[in-house]
């Protein structure tokens, strides 16, 4: 073999990406950076705030320490209320989301129009944040836990309804057909054929959503919809930082425990 | 070349995987390590490049005392030891070429590695290597699109790209069919002999070990119980290593493996190229 | 088959398979749940009189909402643009910061103390609701989009880094070993083993997070952290409901577009 052939067969150059690929990749990078630079420049960010941000943060931390333990008494009830709001809101969700899920599942919805309505409700529910729902319900029911419960429920309907509808669409049709063939009514088919199959999903998503709702209900008070958020907001506005730090610790604990409980229950279920 | 003495490994769980293991390899030979499951074969191999930290003992490659090296010295020592795995351990989302060239990672700068701009001599050596292991033309295939035998060929190429002074091979054929297994062993042994690189090969298949290895070390419960040339393995030896069993069908009988052994004379020009690549 | 086997009690009664087989436990749990609902509804501080007024109020609100007022579209557009810009900027910085944090949170790559610190950071920032974080940034940096961007940066970083750390931990250990065995140091290990294996998922998660940030950017404004949420909260306090509805419709369409975009991009990632 001559040296030339040799060089041809065993080239010294190897490229992972063609120049075109490389160029394209850099264009993507550049585009992303350009979008970010544009976004930031439009936001009019007062950069000089960053100069003493660390001092501010340090100052805040200093004022927060130590947590005001005497505040614990005042804290207990709102904290409990937070948990109630999440739980009752989740319970309401189950009742409401279930029929809507049947509307929004292709195989159980009576017709195309009901299907569309079901989907529309689910999408709207999910697109509006819990806190925004809170604003709305505070305007309706006035400030307090009632608004919170409905805010939680209205946001969770979309979440649960979507997952349950997906579960309904994936059920084993054989079982349903078997029950239909016995001449069962629509409701009976639903009760004996479909419900048992989606029940585990309903339990699972309920517990999962409950855990998310605990976290959400800690801030509902910021718009007046009950729970510990009301207290947190007023303490912050009155610069009672030692109360604030205690509340943060409490919130941290509750959220962590609920996450743990939810994970444990879900593990038992599945 | 390689000296191991008094090597001991106790895992944090309390399992004593190796106790007082010692041997030397001073010619470029292929050493097969056999022994029952859990005997400590993998542990032994991994202690040599310190993927597993030995509890005590001595590992010396040429003049380097491996066990006293700090992190960066260890990296430098590791690039002189090529490793081949049972599960191939290719980076699946990289192409064949990237996997092969990753054998050079110990030698090139971060920036070069990032831009996939390896030195021309490395690239050429990689192409030569791919041809030698029978994967010419596969350079831009992604590793997850290869068969098991092909992956192991890439694994061998990657290890040899390091131009190692020692090959550490952990059950290279255990996931392959019998024919591919022989092909891979033959390739491995030929390459080791061509380049004069000693190799330690963990292997469960005694007949395969006898066919291809120059020397066999038997390990039982973390201790060496046999260390001799391949033809000295008898039924009594196997009973000592593995326990009571009818070994008559396992041992390679005289004459039936001769045509399967390593080719003593590979085609000339290929061989020359390999040497060139190895020297480059 | 013998007559005895035929008359075995197995065939006599059919029993539904229950989630909780023990009937005592099942009804016990049900009773506990009912008792809880009774107790919690009683414990909540609900002004029933005010709630009863809710229905006519809601009707009144609805009539005032229609038709939605898109007349102040420039204000609307400015708010939406600000929200989107906040989401872009926050996603970008979140993506960048998540890389080191995610790597440090992978137990198979870093020493234990580093891992513990990184995981603690991730858990801490995940526990607190965005709005709680937002209110702190508003205290430190004042009202405006900067506080919102920083809030979303924190939330994105913890989210993406948690996913990244989990993906890295799920990598097959053999590949890491193989690259380590070539003598590559930590940076090259990241380059030739970790990054190719986790990159597609990382990009997918980041795109998802961009979508989530668009959703969240519409609410952080409620505590004064910029974006359309700030405008929305103001309309509610002014009973300016027809404009509220216009904003809500815009938010829902924006969220919809974001989700569509995110699904489209993720569909194209291999
Ligand atoms: N990471 C580990 N932690 C604790 N004990 C281990 C670990 N790795 C191996 N061991 C133990 O050390 C002993 C030797 O294991 P090793 O993997 O070296 O055996 P082997 O000879 O390679 O076995 P095989 O043929 O099955 O691959 C076994 O008892 C094993 O349980
Ligand atoms: Mg092993």
mmCIF file of C-alpha atoms in Angstrom, chain B residues 46 49 75 78-79 81 83 85 89-94 98 102 105-106 108 110 113-114 116 118 142 158 162, chain C residues 172-175 177-189 191-198 200 270:
data_model
loop_
_atom_site.group_PDB
_atom_site.id
_atom_site.type_symbol
_atom_site.label_atom_id
_atom_site.label_comp_id
_atom_site.label_asym_id
_atom_site.label_seq_id
_atom_site.Cartn_x
_atom_site.Cartn_y
_atom_site.Cartn_z
ATOM 1 C CA UNK B 46 -10.373 -2.894 39.798
ATOM 2 C CA UNK B 49 -6.371 0.920 38.519
ATOM 3 C CA UNK B 75 -5.067 9.878 36.352
ATOM 4 C CA UNK B 78 -4.714 5.211 34.590
ATOM 5 C CA UNK B 79 -4.174 6.317 31.042
ATOM 6 C CA UNK B 81 -3.906 0.982 31.755
ATOM 7 C CA UNK B 83 -9.808 -1.387 30.681
ATOM 8 C CA UNK B 85 -15.741 -4.424 30.506
ATOM 9 C CA UNK B 89 -19.743 0.499 28.998
ATOM 10 C CA UNK B 90 -19.744 2.627 25.894
ATOM 11 C CA UNK B 91 -21.249 6.073 26.195
ATOM 12 C CA UNK B 92 -24.372 5.232 24.268
ATOM 13 C CA UNK B 93 -25.318 8.584 22.871
ATOM 14 C CA UNK B 94 -21.858 9.224 21.449
ATOM 15 C CA UNK B 98 -16.124 9.603 19.928
ATOM 16 C CA UNK B 102 -12.331 8.932 24.463
ATOM 17 C CA UNK B 105 -8.968 11.812 26.975
ATOM 18 C CA UNK B 106 -6.099 11.403 29.385
ATOM 19 C CA UNK B 108 -5.554 15.880 25.281
ATOM 20 C CA UNK B 110 -10.167 19.878 27.850
ATOM 21 C CA UNK B 113 -11.801 17.342 23.788
ATOM 22 C CA UNK B 114 -14.727 19.749 23.920
ATOM 23 C CA UNK B 116 -13.748 17.114 19.226
ATOM 24 C CA UNK B 118 -8.117 15.495 18.459
ATOM 25 C CA UNK B 142 -24.084 5.903 17.423
ATOM 26 C CA UNK B 158 -11.078 2.502 23.134
ATOM 27 C CA UNK B 162 -4.687 4.658 25.319
ATOM 28 C CA UNK C 172 -25.459 3.392 34.310
ATOM 29 C CA UNK C 173 -22.411 3.422 36.605
ATOM 30 C CA UNK C 174 -20.334 1.442 34.123
ATOM 31 C CA UNK C 175 -20.063 4.314 31.682
ATOM 32 C CA UNK C 177 -16.216 3.938 35.396
ATOM 33 C CA UNK C 178 -15.105 3.361 31.839
ATOM 34 C CA UNK C 179 -14.344 7.029 31.231
ATOM 35 C CA UNK C 180 -12.661 7.369 34.614
ATOM 36 C CA UNK C 181 -10.533 4.353 33.733
ATOM 37 C CA UNK C 182 -9.160 6.149 30.656
ATOM 38 C CA UNK C 183 -7.515 8.644 32.982
ATOM 39 C CA UNK C 184 -9.978 11.442 32.280
ATOM 40 C CA UNK C 185 -10.443 13.932 35.092
ATOM 41 C CA UNK C 186 -13.718 15.336 36.369
ATOM 42 C CA UNK C 187 -14.267 17.993 33.654
ATOM 43 C CA UNK C 188 -13.662 15.508 30.863
ATOM 44 C CA UNK C 189 -15.899 12.994 32.587
ATOM 45 C CA UNK C 191 -17.892 16.277 28.826
ATOM 46 C CA UNK C 192 -17.667 12.752 27.451
ATOM 47 C CA UNK C 193 -19.993 10.804 29.636
ATOM 48 C CA UNK C 194 -22.440 12.838 31.673
ATOM 49 C CA UNK C 195 -23.351 15.551 29.198
ATOM 50 C CA UNK C 196 -24.141 13.383 26.167
ATOM 51 C CA UNK C 197 -26.260 11.068 28.290
ATOM 52 C CA UNK C 198 -28.339 13.683 30.108
ATOM 53 C CA UNK C 200 -31.647 15.679 25.794
ATOM 54 C CA UNK C 270 -34.536 13.292 20.290
#
